[in-house]
N, CA and C of each residue as an Amber inpcrd file, in Angstrom:
protein
   414
 115.1170000 121.2620000 128.0330000 115.4100000 121.5100000 126.6400000
 116.7300000 120.8400000 126.2760000 116.7310000 120.1730000 125.1400000
 117.9590000 119.5550000 124.6410000 118.7530000 120.5820000 123.8620000
 120.0300000 120.6340000 124.1320000 120.9140000 121.5170000 123.3880000
 121.8240000 120.6520000 122.5390000 121.9880000 121.0220000 121.2800000
 122.8230000 120.2360000 120.3800000 124.2790000 120.2560000 120.8430000
 124.9190000 119.1110000 120.7660000 126.3490000 119.0350000 121.0560000
 127.1360000 119.6460000 119.9060000 126.6080000 119.4800000 118.7020000
 127.2810000 119.9480000 117.5010000 126.2320000 120.1270000 116.4090000
 126.3140000 121.1930000 115.6380000 125.3980000 121.4040000 114.5220000
 125.9590000 120.6710000 113.3040000 125.1840000 119.7160000 112.7800000
 125.5960000 118.9570000 111.6000000 125.0640000 119.5760000 110.3160000
 123.9300000 120.2550000 110.4030000 123.3050000 120.8410000 109.2240000
 122.3060000 121.8940000 109.6830000 122.1670000 122.9410000 108.9090000
 121.1660000 123.9700000 109.1660000 120.3260000 124.1600000 107.9140000
 119.0320000 123.9510000 108.0270000 118.1060000 124.2180000 106.9240000
 117.6280000 125.6560000 107.0610000 117.5780000 126.3430000 105.9410000
 117.1230000 127.7270000 105.9550000 116.0160000 127.9050000 104.9220000
 114.9420000 128.5620000 105.3280000 113.8350000 128.8330000 104.4200000
 113.3590000 130.2630000 104.6220000 112.9080000 130.8610000 103.5290000
 112.3430000 132.2020000 103.5490000 110.8730000 132.0610000 103.1620000
 109.9860000 132.5000000 104.0370000 108.5530000 132.3490000 103.8210000
 107.8830000 133.7110000 103.8650000 106.9700000 133.9270000 102.9310000
 106.1640000 135.1430000 102.9190000 104.6950000 134.7530000 102.8160000
 103.8240000 135.5640000 103.3800000 102.3860000 135.3520000 103.2300000
 101.7720000 134.3100000 104.1290000 102.5510000 133.6540000 104.9800000
 102.0020000 132.6530000 105.8920000 101.3770000 131.4840000 105.1570000
 100.2290000 131.0270000 105.6160000  99.5670000 129.8610000 105.0340000
  99.1120000 130.0960000 103.5940000  99.0370000 131.3270000 103.1700000
  98.6090000 131.6300000 101.8010000  99.7320000 132.3190000 101.0310000
 100.9530000 131.9050000 101.2820000 102.0960000 132.5350000 100.6490000
 102.9620000 131.5430000  99.9090000 104.2420000 131.6910000 100.1170000
 105.1950000 130.7660000  99.5010000 106.4330000 130.6850000 100.3740000
 107.1690000 129.6070000 100.1560000 108.3840000 129.3780000 100.9270000
 109.4370000 128.7860000 100.0130000 110.6830000 129.1810000 100.2630000
 111.7760000 128.6090000  99.4700000 113.0160000 128.4900000 100.3500000
 113.7890000 127.4530000 100.0420000 115.0300000 127.2330000 100.7840000
 116.1180000 128.1340000 100.2150000 117.1260000 128.3760000 101.0260000
 118.2030000 129.2700000 100.5950000 119.0330000 128.6820000  99.4610000
 119.0220000 127.3520000  99.3060000 119.8020000 126.7260000  98.2340000
 118.9840000 126.5040000  96.9580000 117.7010000 126.8770000  96.9830000
 116.8540000 126.7630000  95.8090000 116.3010000 125.3780000  95.5530000
 116.5910000 124.4140000  96.4090000 116.1010000 123.0430000  96.1940000
 114.6210000 122.8920000  96.5080000 114.0890000 123.7690000  97.3450000
 112.6820000 123.7130000  97.7170000 112.0520000 125.0600000  97.4070000
 110.9670000 125.0100000  96.6710000 110.1860000 126.2180000  96.3990000
 108.7350000 125.7820000  96.3110000 107.9150000 126.2050000  97.2750000
 106.5320000 125.7520000  97.3290000 105.5690000 126.9110000  97.5230000
 104.4220000 126.7780000  96.8910000 103.3060000 127.6760000  97.1500000
 102.5470000 127.0850000  98.3310000 102.0620000 127.9400000  99.1950000
 101.3520000 127.5060000 100.3910000  99.8840000 127.9010000 100.2980000
  99.0330000 127.0660000 100.8770000  97.6100000 127.3860000 100.9570000
  97.0570000 126.7990000 102.2490000  95.9840000 127.3810000 102.7020000
  95.3490000 126.8970000 103.9310000  94.6690000 125.5590000 103.6840000
  94.7040000 124.6580000 104.6710000  94.0290000 123.3680000 104.5240000
  92.5380000 123.5730000 104.2680000  91.9850000 122.7250000 103.4160000
  90.5570000 122.7630000 103.1590000  90.1150000 123.7850000 102.1290000
  91.0660000 124.5230000 101.5560000  90.6980000 125.4880000 100.5240000
  91.0060000 124.9010000  99.1520000  90.4760000 125.5290000  98.1290000
  90.7170000 125.0800000  96.7580000  91.9820000 125.7100000  96.1780000
  92.6490000 126.5210000  96.9620000  93.8530000 127.2090000  96.4730000
  94.9600000 126.2110000  96.1400000  95.7790000 126.5770000  95.1670000
  96.9250000 125.7550000  94.7790000  98.0070000 125.8790000  95.8450000
  98.6210000 124.7750000  96.1690000  99.7350000 124.8060000  97.1140000
  99.5740000 123.7930000  98.2180000 100.6470000 123.5840000  98.9190000
 100.6680000 122.6690000 100.0500000 100.4370000 123.4640000 101.3260000
 100.4490000 122.7760000 102.4540000 100.2850000 123.4780000 103.7320000
 101.3020000 122.9500000 104.7340000 101.5040000 123.6690000 105.8280000
 102.5100000 123.2520000 106.8040000 102.3010000 121.8420000 107.3550000
 101.0530000 121.4080000 107.4740000 100.7950000 120.0760000 108.0110000
 101.2590000 118.9980000 107.0350000 101.0530000 119.2230000 105.7300000
 101.5480000 118.2730000 104.7340000 103.0720000 118.2450000 104.7410000
 103.6950000 119.3950000 104.8790000 105.1580000 119.4490000 104.9270000
 105.6840000 118.7330000 106.1730000 104.9900000 118.9170000 107.3000000
 105.3870000 118.2370000 108.5320000 105.2370000 116.7310000 108.3880000
 104.1260000 116.2870000 107.7820000 103.9020000 114.8510000 107.5740000
 105.0060000 114.2620000 106.7000000 105.3640000 114.9650000 105.6430000
 106.4360000 114.4970000 104.7510000 107.7850000 114.4910000 105.4610000
 108.0770000 115.5560000 106.1670000 109.3580000 115.6520000 106.8630000
 109.5150000 114.6110000 107.9530000 108.4730000 114.4430000 108.7780000
 108.5500000 113.4870000 109.8810000 108.7000000 112.0680000 109.3340000
 107.9070000 111.7000000 108.3220000 107.9860000 110.3310000 107.8020000
 109.3380000 110.0640000 107.1510000 109.8770000 111.0350000 106.4180000
 111.1980000 110.8620000 105.8030000 112.2790000 110.7350000 106.8790000
 112.1880000 111.5710000 107.8970000 113.1560000 111.5180000 108.9920000
 113.0490000 110.1900000 109.7370000 111.8270000 109.6950000 109.9290000
 111.6420000 108.4410000 110.6470000 112.2270000 107.2750000 109.8670000
 112.0730000 107.2820000 108.5550000 112.7020000 106.2390000 107.7350000
 114.2180000 106.3120000 107.8810000 114.7570000 107.5230000 107.8950000
 116.1990000 107.6830000 108.1150000 116.6350000 107.1220000 109.4610000
 115.8210000 107.3520000 110.4920000 116.1350000 106.8190000 111.8210000
 116.0860000 105.2950000 111.8200000 115.1000000 104.7170000 111.1170000
 115.0250000 103.2540000 111.0390000 116.2500000 102.6990000 110.3180000
 116.6870000 103.3740000 109.2580000 117.8820000 102.9260000 108.5310000
 119.1210000 103.0050000 109.4190000 119.2220000 104.0620000 110.2050000
 120.3810000 104.2150000 111.1020000 120.3850000 103.1140000 112.1610000
 119.2340000 102.8630000 112.7590000 119.1250000 101.8220000 113.7880000
 119.3970000 100.4490000 113.1780000 118.8170000 100.1900000 112.0070000
 119.0250000  98.9000000 111.3450000 120.4990000  98.6790000 111.0280000
 121.1790000  99.7170000 110.6070000 122.6090000  99.6060000 110.3190000
 123.4140000  99.2440000 111.5510000 123.1060000  99.8750000 112.6630000
 123.8190000  99.5880000 113.9120000 123.5140000  98.1850000 114.4240000
 122.2860000  97.7310000 114.1920000 121.8790000  96.4110000 114.6750000
 122.0970000  95.3150000 113.6340000 122.6800000  95.6880000 112.4890000
 122.9670000  94.7350000 111.4060000 121.6890000  94.0270000 110.9250000
 120.6170000  94.8180000 110.7900000 119.3250000  94.3150000 110.3250000
 119.1420000  94.7500000 108.8750000 118.6860000  93.8340000 108.0440000
 118.3800000  94.1520000 106.6520000 116.9470000  94.6730000 106.5790000
 116.7780000  95.8820000 106.0740000 115.4380000  96.4420000 105.9120000
 114.8640000  96.0420000 104.5630000 113.5500000  95.8700000 104.4960000
 112.9400000  95.5750000 103.2040000 113.0680000  96.7730000 102.2660000
 113.2910000  96.4940000 100.9980000 113.4580000  97.5720000 100.0160000
 112.1830000  98.3930000  99.8620000 111.0390000  97.7750000 100.1180000
 109.7680000  98.4710000  99.9310000 109.1600000  98.9900000 101.2360000
 110.0120000  99.2760000 102.2330000 109.4990000  99.8590000 103.4660000
 108.8650000 101.2040000 103.1450000 107.8460000 101.5600000 103.9080000
 107.1430000 102.8170000 103.6560000 106.4910000 103.3130000 104.9440000
 106.2990000 104.6230000 105.0050000 105.5830000 105.2380000 106.1160000
 104.4890000 106.1310000 105.5340000 103.2580000 105.8760000 105.9280000
 102.1400000 106.7420000 105.5940000 101.8430000 107.5670000 106.8370000
 102.0520000 108.8670000 106.7390000 101.8620000 109.7090000 107.9140000
 100.6580000 110.6170000 107.7450000 100.0240000 110.8910000 108.8580000
  98.8750000 111.7790000 108.9150000  99.1260000 112.7880000 110.0240000
  98.9320000 114.0500000 109.7110000  99.0730000 115.1120000 110.7050000
  97.7270000 115.8150000 110.8210000  97.1510000 115.7480000 112.0040000
  95.8710000 116.3990000 112.2780000  96.1180000 117.7980000 112.8270000
  95.2700000 118.7240000 112.4500000  95.2890000 120.0940000 112.9730000
  93.9470000 120.3320000 113.6370000  93.9540000 120.8400000 114.8490000
  92.6900000 121.1080000 115.5180000  92.8740000 121.9290000 116.7730000
  91.7570000 122.3610000 117.3320000  91.8350000 123.1940000 118.5380000
  92.2220000 122.3780000 119.7740000  92.9750000 123.0310000 120.6320000
  93.3120000 122.5260000 121.9630000  92.9550000 123.6750000 122.9000000
  91.7300000 123.6490000 123.3920000  91.2590000 124.7920000 124.1750000
  91.1540000 126.0180000 123.2830000  91.8660000 127.0740000 123.6380000
  91.8190000 128.3350000 122.9050000  92.9220000 128.4710000 121.8650000
  93.7620000 127.4460000 121.7150000  94.8730000 127.4940000 120.7570000
  94.7280000 126.3400000 119.7700000  95.6660000 126.2050000 118.8650000
  95.6530000 125.1080000 117.9070000  96.8200000 124.1700000 118.1740000
  96.6220000 122.9200000 117.8260000  97.6710000 121.9250000 117.9910000
  97.6270000 120.9250000 116.8520000  98.5950000 120.0260000 116.8730000
  98.6490000 118.9600000 115.8800000  98.8090000 117.6220000 116.5830000
  98.4660000 116.5710000 115.8800000  98.6690000 115.1940000 116.3300000
  99.1510000 114.4010000 115.1180000  99.9350000 113.3600000 115.3740000
 100.5510000 112.5910000 114.2910000 100.2220000 111.1090000 114.4310000
  99.8990000 110.5020000 113.2880000  99.7710000 109.0510000 113.1960000
 100.6610000 108.6030000 112.0500000 101.4820000 107.5890000 112.3140000
 102.3150000 107.0320000 111.2530000 102.0650000 105.5380000 111.1640000
 101.6890000 105.1010000 109.9780000 101.4950000 103.6790000 109.6820000
 102.7400000 103.2070000 108.9500000 103.4580000 102.3000000 109.5840000
 104.7860000 101.9010000 109.1210000 104.7310000 100.4890000 108.5570000
 105.1110000 100.3620000 107.2880000 105.1060000  99.0650000 106.6090000
 106.5390000  98.5660000 106.4600000 106.7960000  97.4030000 107.0340000
 108.0930000  96.7360000 106.9230000 107.8200000  95.3190000 106.4150000
 107.4270000  95.1920000 105.1390000 106.9990000  93.9030000 104.5890000
 108.0760000  92.8300000 104.6960000 107.6460000  91.6620000 105.1310000
 108.5490000  90.5320000 105.2100000 109.3620000  90.4440000 106.4930000
 109.3570000  91.4920000 107.3110000 110.1030000  91.4390000 108.5670000
 109.2930000  90.7210000 109.6320000 109.9680000  90.0040000 110.4950000
 109.3520000  89.4280000 111.6740000 108.6950000  90.5620000 112.4620000
 107.4510000  90.3890000 112.8930000 106.7130000  91.4780000 113.5590000
 107.3930000  91.9580000 114.8290000 107.9200000  91.0480000 115.6230000
 108.5770000  91.4520000 116.8680000 109.8290000  92.2700000 116.5610000
 110.6180000  91.8390000 115.5800000 111.8290000  92.5680000 115.1960000
 111.4610000  93.9240000 114.5960000 110.3880000  93.9620000 113.7970000
 109.9490000  95.2160000 113.1900000 109.4860000  96.1990000 114.2600000
 108.7400000  95.7070000 115.2460000 108.2520000  96.5880000 116.3130000
 109.4120000  97.1260000 117.1430000 110.3950000  96.2830000 117.4220000
 111.5760000  96.7550000 118.1710000 112.3210000  97.8140000 117.3710000
 112.4620000  97.6100000 116.0750000 113.1120000  98.5940000 115.2110000
 112.3700000  99.9310000 115.2650000 111.0320000  99.8910000 115.1770000
 110.2240000 101.1060000 115.2460000 110.4150000 101.8030000 116.5880000
 110.3510000 101.0380000 117.6680000 110.5160000 101.6060000 119.0080000
 111.8940000 102.2400000 119.1670000 112.9320000 101.5600000 118.6770000
 114.2960000 102.0980000 118.7800000 114.4630000 103.3410000 117.9000000
 113.8820000 103.3100000 116.7050000 113.9720000 104.4760000 115.8120000
 113.2560000 105.6710000 116.4160000 112.1670000 105.4310000 117.1230000
 111.4100000 106.5170000 117.7620000 112.2570000 107.2190000 118.8340000
 113.2120000 106.5050000 119.3950000 114.0860000 107.1040000 120.4110000
 115.1850000 107.9790000 119.8030000 115.5560000 107.7210000 118.5530000
 116.6720000 108.4760000 117.9500000 116.2240000 109.4770000 116.8860000
 115.0000000 109.3700000 116.3860000 114.5170000 110.2720000 115.3340000
 114.4340000 111.7060000 115.8690000 115.0470000 112.6570000 115.1830000
 114.9860000 114.0510000 115.6380000 113.5570000 114.6020000 115.7490000
 112.6720000 114.2450000 114.8250000 111.2830000 114.7050000 114.9160000
 110.6070000 114.0920000 116.1350000 110.8470000 112.8100000 116.3890000
 110.2650000 112.1650000 117.5680000 110.7580000 112.8360000 118.8350000
 112.0420000 113.1450000 118.8740000 112.5910000 113.8010000 120.0620000
 112.0500000 115.2150000 120.2270000 111.8040000 115.9090000 119.1150000
 111.2670000 117.2700000 119.1900000 109.8090000 117.2840000 119.6360000
 109.0570000 116.2410000 119.2890000 107.6270000 116.2200000 119.5970000
 107.2900000 115.4740000 120.8800000 108.2170000 114.6720000 121.3810000
 107.9340000 113.8240000 122.5450000 107.4550000 114.6570000 123.7250000
 106.2790000 114.2860000 124.2470000 105.7220000 114.9940000 125.3950000
 104.9810000 116.2700000 125.0190000 105.0270000 116.6500000 123.7410000
 104.3690000 117.8840000 123.2990000 103.0860000 117.6260000 122.5260000
 103.0840000 116.5670000 121.7220000 101.9150000 116.2370000 120.9080000
 101.7000000 114.7280000 120.9450000 100.4980000 114.3120000 120.5650000
 100.1860000 112.8970000 120.4870000 100.8050000 112.3410000 119.2050000
 101.6820000 111.3460000 119.3400000 102.2950000 110.6570000 118.2020000
 101.9790000 109.1850000 118.3450000 101.3290000 108.6310000 117.3420000
 101.0000000 107.2050000 117.3460000 101.7340000 106.5280000 116.2030000
 102.4720000 105.4750000 116.5370000 103.2110000 104.6960000 115.5570000
 102.5740000 103.3270000 115.4710000 102.2080000 102.9250000 114.2500000
 101.5410000 101.6300000 114.0820000 102.2420000 100.8180000 113.0100000
 102.6230000  99.6060000 113.3680000 103.1800000  98.6700000 112.4100000
 102.0190000  98.0530000 111.6410000 102.0460000  98.2150000 110.3040000
 100.9510000  97.6720000 109.4840000 101.4280000  96.4930000 108.6610000
């Protein structure tokens, strides 16, 4: 287990009702209704939130790596993430696929950037060895 050397930020959320409830951050910036995947109910679900969080964090990691390596990132870079939910034996698990667009970048340089970002991204480090994560340069 990795232990933080220093806490830089703590996110806090209060959730009620589980998958069919609501969640809000302590600072009021996030307030969402939750619903189970595959239902007609209004609201998002934890898998959509994870997909959004991981892709945003991964873009941040790419920006950090690019800054250190003095690489100019394309303004229209994007990550399309997919989070699957399904059974793993008698329990449930998730798997992640991220399609990463770095238009105009040399493919070899873009792939190295993705690989390096995967080593520093907090979500990548939290999931490494626990779930299937596939990163694809598109």
